[in-house]
XYZ file of C-alpha atoms in Angstrom:
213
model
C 20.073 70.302 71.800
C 20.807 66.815 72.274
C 23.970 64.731 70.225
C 23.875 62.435 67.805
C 22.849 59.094 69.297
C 25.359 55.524 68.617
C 23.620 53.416 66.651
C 24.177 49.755 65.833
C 25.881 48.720 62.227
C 26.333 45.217 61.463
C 29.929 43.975 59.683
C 28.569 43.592 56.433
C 26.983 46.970 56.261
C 29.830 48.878 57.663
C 32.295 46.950 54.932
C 29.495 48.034 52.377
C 29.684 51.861 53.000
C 33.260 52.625 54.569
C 35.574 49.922 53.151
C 35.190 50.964 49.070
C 38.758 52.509 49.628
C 40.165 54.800 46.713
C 44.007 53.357 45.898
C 46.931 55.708 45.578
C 48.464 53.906 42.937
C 45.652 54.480 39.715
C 45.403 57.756 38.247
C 47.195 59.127 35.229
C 48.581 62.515 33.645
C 48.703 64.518 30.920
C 51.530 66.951 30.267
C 50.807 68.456 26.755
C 52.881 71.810 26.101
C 51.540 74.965 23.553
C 51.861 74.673 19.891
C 55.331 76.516 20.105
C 57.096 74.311 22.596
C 55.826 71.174 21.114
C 57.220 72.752 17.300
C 60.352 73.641 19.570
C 60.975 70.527 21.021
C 60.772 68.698 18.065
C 63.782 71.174 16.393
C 66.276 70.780 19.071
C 65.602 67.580 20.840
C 63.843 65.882 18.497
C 60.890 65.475 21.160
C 57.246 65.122 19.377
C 54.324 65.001 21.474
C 52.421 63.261 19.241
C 55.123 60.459 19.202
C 56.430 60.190 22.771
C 54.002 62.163 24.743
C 51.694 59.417 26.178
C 55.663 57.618 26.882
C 56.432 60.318 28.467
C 53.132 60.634 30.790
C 52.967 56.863 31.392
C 56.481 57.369 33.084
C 55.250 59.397 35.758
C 55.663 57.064 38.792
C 54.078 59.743 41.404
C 52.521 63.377 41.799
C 49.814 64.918 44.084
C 46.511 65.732 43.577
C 46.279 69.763 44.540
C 44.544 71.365 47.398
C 43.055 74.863 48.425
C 42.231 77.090 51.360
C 40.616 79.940 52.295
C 41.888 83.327 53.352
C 40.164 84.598 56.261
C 40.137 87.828 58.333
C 39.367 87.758 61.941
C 35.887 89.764 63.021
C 36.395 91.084 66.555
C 33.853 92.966 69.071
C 30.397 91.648 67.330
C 30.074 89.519 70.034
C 31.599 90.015 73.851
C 34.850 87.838 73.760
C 34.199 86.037 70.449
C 36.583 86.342 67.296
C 34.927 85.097 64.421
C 36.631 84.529 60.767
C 35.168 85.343 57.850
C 36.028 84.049 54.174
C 37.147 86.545 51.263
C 39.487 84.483 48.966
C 40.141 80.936 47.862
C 43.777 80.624 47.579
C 44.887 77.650 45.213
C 48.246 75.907 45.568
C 50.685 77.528 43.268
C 52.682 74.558 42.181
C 52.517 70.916 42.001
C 55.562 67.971 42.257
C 55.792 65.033 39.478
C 58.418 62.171 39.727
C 58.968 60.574 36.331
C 60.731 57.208 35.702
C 63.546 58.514 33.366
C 63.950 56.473 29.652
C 66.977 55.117 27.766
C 66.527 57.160 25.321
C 66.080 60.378 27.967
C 63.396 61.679 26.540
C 61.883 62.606 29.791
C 64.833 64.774 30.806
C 64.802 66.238 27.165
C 60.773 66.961 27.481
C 61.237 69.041 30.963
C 64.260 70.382 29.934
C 63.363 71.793 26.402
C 60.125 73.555 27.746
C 62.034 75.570 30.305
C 64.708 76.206 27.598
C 61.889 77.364 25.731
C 60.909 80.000 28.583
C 64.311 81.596 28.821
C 64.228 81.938 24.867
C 65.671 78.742 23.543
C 68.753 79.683 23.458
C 72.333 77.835 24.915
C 75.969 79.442 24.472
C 79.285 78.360 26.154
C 79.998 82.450 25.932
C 80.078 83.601 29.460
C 78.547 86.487 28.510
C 75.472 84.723 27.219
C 71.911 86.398 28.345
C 68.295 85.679 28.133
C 65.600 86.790 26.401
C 62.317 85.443 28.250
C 58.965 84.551 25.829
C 55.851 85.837 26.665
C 53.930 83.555 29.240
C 50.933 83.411 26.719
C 53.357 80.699 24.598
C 54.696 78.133 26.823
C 51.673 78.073 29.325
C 49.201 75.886 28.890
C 46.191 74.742 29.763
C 46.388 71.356 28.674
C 47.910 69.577 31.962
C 45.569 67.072 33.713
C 45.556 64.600 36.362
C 43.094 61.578 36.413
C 42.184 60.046 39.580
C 40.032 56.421 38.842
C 39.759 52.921 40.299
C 41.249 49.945 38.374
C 37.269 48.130 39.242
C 35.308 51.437 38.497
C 37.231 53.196 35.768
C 33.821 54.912 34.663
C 33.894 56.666 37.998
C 36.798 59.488 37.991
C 38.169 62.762 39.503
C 39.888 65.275 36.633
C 41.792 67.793 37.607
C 42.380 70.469 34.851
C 45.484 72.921 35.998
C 44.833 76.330 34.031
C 48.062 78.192 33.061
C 50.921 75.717 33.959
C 54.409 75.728 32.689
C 57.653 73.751 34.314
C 59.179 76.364 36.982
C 61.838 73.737 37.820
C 63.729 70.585 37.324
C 65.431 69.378 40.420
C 68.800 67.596 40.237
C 68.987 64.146 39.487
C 71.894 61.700 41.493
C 73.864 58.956 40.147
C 76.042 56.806 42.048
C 78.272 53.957 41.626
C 76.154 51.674 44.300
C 73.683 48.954 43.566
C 71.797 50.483 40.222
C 68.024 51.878 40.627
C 65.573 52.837 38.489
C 66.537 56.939 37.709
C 64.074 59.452 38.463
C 63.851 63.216 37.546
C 61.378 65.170 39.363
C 59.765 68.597 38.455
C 57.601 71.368 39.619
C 54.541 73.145 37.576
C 53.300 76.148 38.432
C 49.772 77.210 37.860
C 46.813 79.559 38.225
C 44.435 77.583 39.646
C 42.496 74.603 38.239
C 39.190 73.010 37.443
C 37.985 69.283 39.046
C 35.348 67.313 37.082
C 34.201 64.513 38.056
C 33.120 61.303 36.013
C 30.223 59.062 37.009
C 28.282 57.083 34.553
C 27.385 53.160 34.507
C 28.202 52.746 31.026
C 31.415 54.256 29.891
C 34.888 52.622 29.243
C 37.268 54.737 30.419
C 40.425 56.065 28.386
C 41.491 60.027 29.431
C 43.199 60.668 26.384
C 39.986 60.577 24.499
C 38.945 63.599 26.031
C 41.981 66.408 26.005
């Protein structure tokens, strides 16, 4: 069976379907914690969601968009000298990375912070003999993390990620210096279960994410 053939494109049609370039730079997050961390929060940092959550997400100056695979298992001797691989599972990525843009007031540190003090039980004690007493998973998971993926000229046209049991699994550490100042970042990891992508296209819709979690 014959190739495919080269054919001739002109400039103008080959700016028209291979040049509409998706940017890195516009997409947006949602990081909104259960009922109980958001009522913890609030106690012992002072933290609302409904207050400084969408602060909070704006301040997220880079993350990744996940990805999957498939686990395979090789398929010997049905044909002389061929192994083939056949699919059984999809395997989601079981974390993803956010950098945030930290605040003057720290309320990004507090945010990351409090939830994974909520895990271990909310409690903090100079005793050295201090212990933990983990919650259950069903309270500080949630299922209300997303990440928005749109174009600053089509913002009716979007990817949205959903991320289905996620909860802060670390906080990595932060350095200060005495050189020239820059802007300080915190980064953390989420793990989750596995998530759900919709996508957005319609000709007449003005886009704003928060309208729909």
């Amino acid at each position: 069976m014959a190739g495919p053939r080269p054919n001739k494109i002109n400039t103008s049609t080959l700016k028209s379907r291979i040049l509409n370039i998706a940017q890195t730079s516009v997409y947006q997050v949602k990081l909104q914690p259960p009922s109980s961390v958001t009522s913890f929060l609030y106690r012992e940092a002072d933290i609302s969601y409904s207050r400084d959550g969408e602060d909070i997400e704006l301040l997220c100056s880079e993350t990744n968009l996940p990805g999957q695979s498939l686990a395979t298992h090789d398929q010997v001797l049905d044909y002389p000298g061929v192994t083939e691989k056949m699919a059984y599972r999809k395997i989601y990525d079981d974390r993803i990375d956010f950098t945030f843009m930290v605040d003057k007031e720290y309320n990004v540190i507090q945010f990351l912070e409090g939830w994974i003090d909520y895990v271990t039980g909310g409690e903090e004690s100079l005793s050295r003999y201090s212990h933990y007493r983990m919650n259950y998973p069903s309270q500080y998971r949630t299922d209300n993390l997303y990440i928005t993926k749109f174009e600053k000229d089509a913002a009716d046209k979007y990817l949205t990620y959903q991320f289905i049991g996620a909860f802060p699994i670390s906080v990595t550490a932060t350095p200060i210096s005495y050189e020239s100042s820059q802007a300080l970042r915190c980064n953390a990891s989420f793990s989750f279960m596995r998530y759900v992508k919709k996508r957005r296209n319609a000709s007449s819709f003005t886009f704003n994410p928060f309208d729909f979690f």
